[in-house]
Coordinates of N, CA, C and O in Angstrom, one line a residue:
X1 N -6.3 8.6 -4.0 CA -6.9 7.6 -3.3 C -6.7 7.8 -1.8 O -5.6 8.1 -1.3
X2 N -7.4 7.7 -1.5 CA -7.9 7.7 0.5 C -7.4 6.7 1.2 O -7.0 5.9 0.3
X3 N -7.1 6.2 2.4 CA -6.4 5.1 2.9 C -7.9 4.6 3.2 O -7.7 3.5 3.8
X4 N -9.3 4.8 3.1 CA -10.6 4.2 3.6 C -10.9 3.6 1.9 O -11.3 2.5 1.7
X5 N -10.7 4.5 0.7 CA -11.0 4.0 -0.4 C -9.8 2.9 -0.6 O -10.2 2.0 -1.4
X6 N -8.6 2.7 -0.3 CA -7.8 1.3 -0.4 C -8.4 0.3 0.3 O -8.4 -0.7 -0.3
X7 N -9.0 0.3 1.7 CA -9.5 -0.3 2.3 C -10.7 -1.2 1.3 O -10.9 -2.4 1.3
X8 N -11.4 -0.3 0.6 CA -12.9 -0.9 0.1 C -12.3 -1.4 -0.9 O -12.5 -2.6 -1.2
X9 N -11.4 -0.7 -1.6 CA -10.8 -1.5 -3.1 C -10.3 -2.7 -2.5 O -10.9 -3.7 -2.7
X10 N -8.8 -2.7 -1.8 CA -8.5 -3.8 -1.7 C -8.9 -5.1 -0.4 O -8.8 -6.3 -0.5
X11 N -9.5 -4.2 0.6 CA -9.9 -5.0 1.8 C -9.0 -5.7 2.7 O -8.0 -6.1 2.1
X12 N -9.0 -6.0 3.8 CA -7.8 -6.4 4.6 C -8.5 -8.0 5.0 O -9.6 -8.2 5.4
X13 N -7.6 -8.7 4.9 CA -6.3 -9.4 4.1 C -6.8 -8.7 2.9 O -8.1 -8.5 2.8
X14 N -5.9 -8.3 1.9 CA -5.9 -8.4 0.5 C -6.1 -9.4 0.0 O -6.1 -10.4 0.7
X15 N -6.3 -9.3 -1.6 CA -6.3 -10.3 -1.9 C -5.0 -10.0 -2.8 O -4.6 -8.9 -3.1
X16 N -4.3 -11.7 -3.2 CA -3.3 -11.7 -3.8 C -3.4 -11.2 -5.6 O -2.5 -10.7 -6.3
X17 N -4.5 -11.5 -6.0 CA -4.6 -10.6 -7.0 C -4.4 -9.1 -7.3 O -4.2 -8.7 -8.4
X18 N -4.4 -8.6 -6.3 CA -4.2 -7.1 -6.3 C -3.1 -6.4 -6.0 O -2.9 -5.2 -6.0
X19 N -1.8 -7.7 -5.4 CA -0.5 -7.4 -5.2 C 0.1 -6.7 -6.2 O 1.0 -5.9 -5.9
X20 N -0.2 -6.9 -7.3 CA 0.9 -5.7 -7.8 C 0.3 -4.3 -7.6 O 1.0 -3.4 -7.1
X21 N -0.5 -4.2 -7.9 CA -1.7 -2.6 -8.1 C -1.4 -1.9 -6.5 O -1.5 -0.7 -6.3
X22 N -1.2 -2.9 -5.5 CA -0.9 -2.5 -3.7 C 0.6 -2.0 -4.0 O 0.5 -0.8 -4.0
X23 N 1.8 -2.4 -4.2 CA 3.0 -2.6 -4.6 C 3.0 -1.3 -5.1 O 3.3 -0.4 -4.4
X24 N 2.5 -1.0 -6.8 CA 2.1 0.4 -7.1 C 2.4 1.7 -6.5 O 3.2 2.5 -6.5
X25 N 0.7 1.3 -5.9 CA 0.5 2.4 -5.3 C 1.1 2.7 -3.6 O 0.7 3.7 -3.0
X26 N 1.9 2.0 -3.1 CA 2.5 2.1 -2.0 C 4.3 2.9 -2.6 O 5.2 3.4 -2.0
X27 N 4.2 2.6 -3.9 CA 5.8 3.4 -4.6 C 5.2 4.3 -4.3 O 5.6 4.8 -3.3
X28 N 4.1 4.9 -5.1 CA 4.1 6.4 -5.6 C 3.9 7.2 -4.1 O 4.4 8.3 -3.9
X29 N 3.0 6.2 -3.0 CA 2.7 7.0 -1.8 C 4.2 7.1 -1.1 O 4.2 7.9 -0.2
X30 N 5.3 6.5 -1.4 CA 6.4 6.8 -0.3 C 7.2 7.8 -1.2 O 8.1 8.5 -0.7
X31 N 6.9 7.9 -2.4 CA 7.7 9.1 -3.2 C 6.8 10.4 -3.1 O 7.3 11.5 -3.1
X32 N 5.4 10.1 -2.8 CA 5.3 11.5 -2.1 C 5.5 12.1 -1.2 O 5.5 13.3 -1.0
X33 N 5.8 10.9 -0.3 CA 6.3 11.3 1.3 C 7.2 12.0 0.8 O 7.0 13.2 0.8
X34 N 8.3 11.5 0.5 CA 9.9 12.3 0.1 C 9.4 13.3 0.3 O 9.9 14.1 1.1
X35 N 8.5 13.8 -0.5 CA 8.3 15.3 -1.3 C 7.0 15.6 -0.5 O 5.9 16.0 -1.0
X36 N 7.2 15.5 0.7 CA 6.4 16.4 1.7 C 4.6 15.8 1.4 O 3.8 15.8 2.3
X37 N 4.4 15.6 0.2 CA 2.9 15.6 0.3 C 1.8 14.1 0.7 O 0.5 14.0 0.5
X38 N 2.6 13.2 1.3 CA 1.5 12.3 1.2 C 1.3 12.4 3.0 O 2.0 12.9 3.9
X39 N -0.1 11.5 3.1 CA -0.2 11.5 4.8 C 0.3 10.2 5.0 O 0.7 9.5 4.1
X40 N 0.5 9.6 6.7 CA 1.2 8.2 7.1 C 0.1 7.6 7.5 O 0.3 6.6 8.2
X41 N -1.2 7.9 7.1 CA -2.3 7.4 7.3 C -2.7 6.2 6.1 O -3.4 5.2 6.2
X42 N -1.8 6.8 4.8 CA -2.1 6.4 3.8 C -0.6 5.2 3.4 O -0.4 4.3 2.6
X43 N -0.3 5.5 3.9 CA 1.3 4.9 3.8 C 1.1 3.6 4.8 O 1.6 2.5 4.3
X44 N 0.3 3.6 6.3 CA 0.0 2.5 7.0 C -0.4 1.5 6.5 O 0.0 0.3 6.6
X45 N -2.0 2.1 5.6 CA -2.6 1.3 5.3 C -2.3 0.2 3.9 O -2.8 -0.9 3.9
X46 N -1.6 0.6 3.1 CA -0.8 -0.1 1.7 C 0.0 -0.9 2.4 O 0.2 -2.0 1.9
X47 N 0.9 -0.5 4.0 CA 1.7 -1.5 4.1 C 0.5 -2.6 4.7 O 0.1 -3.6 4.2
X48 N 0.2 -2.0 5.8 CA -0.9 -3.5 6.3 C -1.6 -4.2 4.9 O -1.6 -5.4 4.7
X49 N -1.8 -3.7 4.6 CA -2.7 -5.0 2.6 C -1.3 -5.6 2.5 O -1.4 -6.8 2.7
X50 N -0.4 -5.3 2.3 CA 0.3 -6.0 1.2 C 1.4 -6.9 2.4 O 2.1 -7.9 2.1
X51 N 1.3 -6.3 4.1 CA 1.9 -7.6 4.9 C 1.1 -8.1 4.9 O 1.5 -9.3 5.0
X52 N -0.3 -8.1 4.8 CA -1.5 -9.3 5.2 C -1.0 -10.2 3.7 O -0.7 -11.3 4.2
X53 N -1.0 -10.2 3.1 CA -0.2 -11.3 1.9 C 0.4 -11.9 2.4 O 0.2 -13.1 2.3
X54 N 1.7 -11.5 3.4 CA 2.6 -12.2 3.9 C 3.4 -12.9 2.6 O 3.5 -14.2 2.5
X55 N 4.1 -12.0 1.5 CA 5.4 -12.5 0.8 C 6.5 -11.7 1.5 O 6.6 -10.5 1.7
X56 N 7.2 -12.6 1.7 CA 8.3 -12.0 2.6 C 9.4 -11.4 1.0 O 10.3 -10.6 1.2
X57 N 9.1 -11.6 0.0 CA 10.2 -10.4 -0.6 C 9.6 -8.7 -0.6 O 10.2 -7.8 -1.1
X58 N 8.0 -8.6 0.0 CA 7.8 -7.4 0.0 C 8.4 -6.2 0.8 O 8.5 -5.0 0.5
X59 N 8.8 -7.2 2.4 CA 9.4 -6.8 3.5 C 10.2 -5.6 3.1 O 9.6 -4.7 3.6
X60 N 11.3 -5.1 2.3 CA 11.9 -4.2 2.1 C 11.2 -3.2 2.2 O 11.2 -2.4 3.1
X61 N 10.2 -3.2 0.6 CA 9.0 -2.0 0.2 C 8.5 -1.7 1.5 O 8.3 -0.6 2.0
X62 N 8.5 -2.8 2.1 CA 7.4 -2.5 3.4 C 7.9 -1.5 4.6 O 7.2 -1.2 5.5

């Protein structure tokens, strides 16, 4: 997934329905960072969706 195909899937503000599936996919993108392969383009955009929720237990992930 593309940080423009997150955008269409989830849309900014997110919706709270899709917090976990955001949550997800923002694990697997910072475990690819580790390992060299993800962009911070893609990593921006999962955090902006899932702060526009505004649950403050995400803050950490975030």
């Amino acid at each position: 997934m593309t940080s423009e195909e997150a955008l269409q899937k989830f849309g900014l503000p997110a919706a709270p329905e899709d917090r976990g599936e955001i949550r997800r996919h923002l694990a697997l993108e910072i475990e690819r960072e580790r390992q060299g392969e993800s962009g911070e383009e893609m990593l921006r955009t999962l955090c902006l969706q899932l702060f526009s929720l505004g649950y403050p237990e995400d803050a950490l992930l975030i």
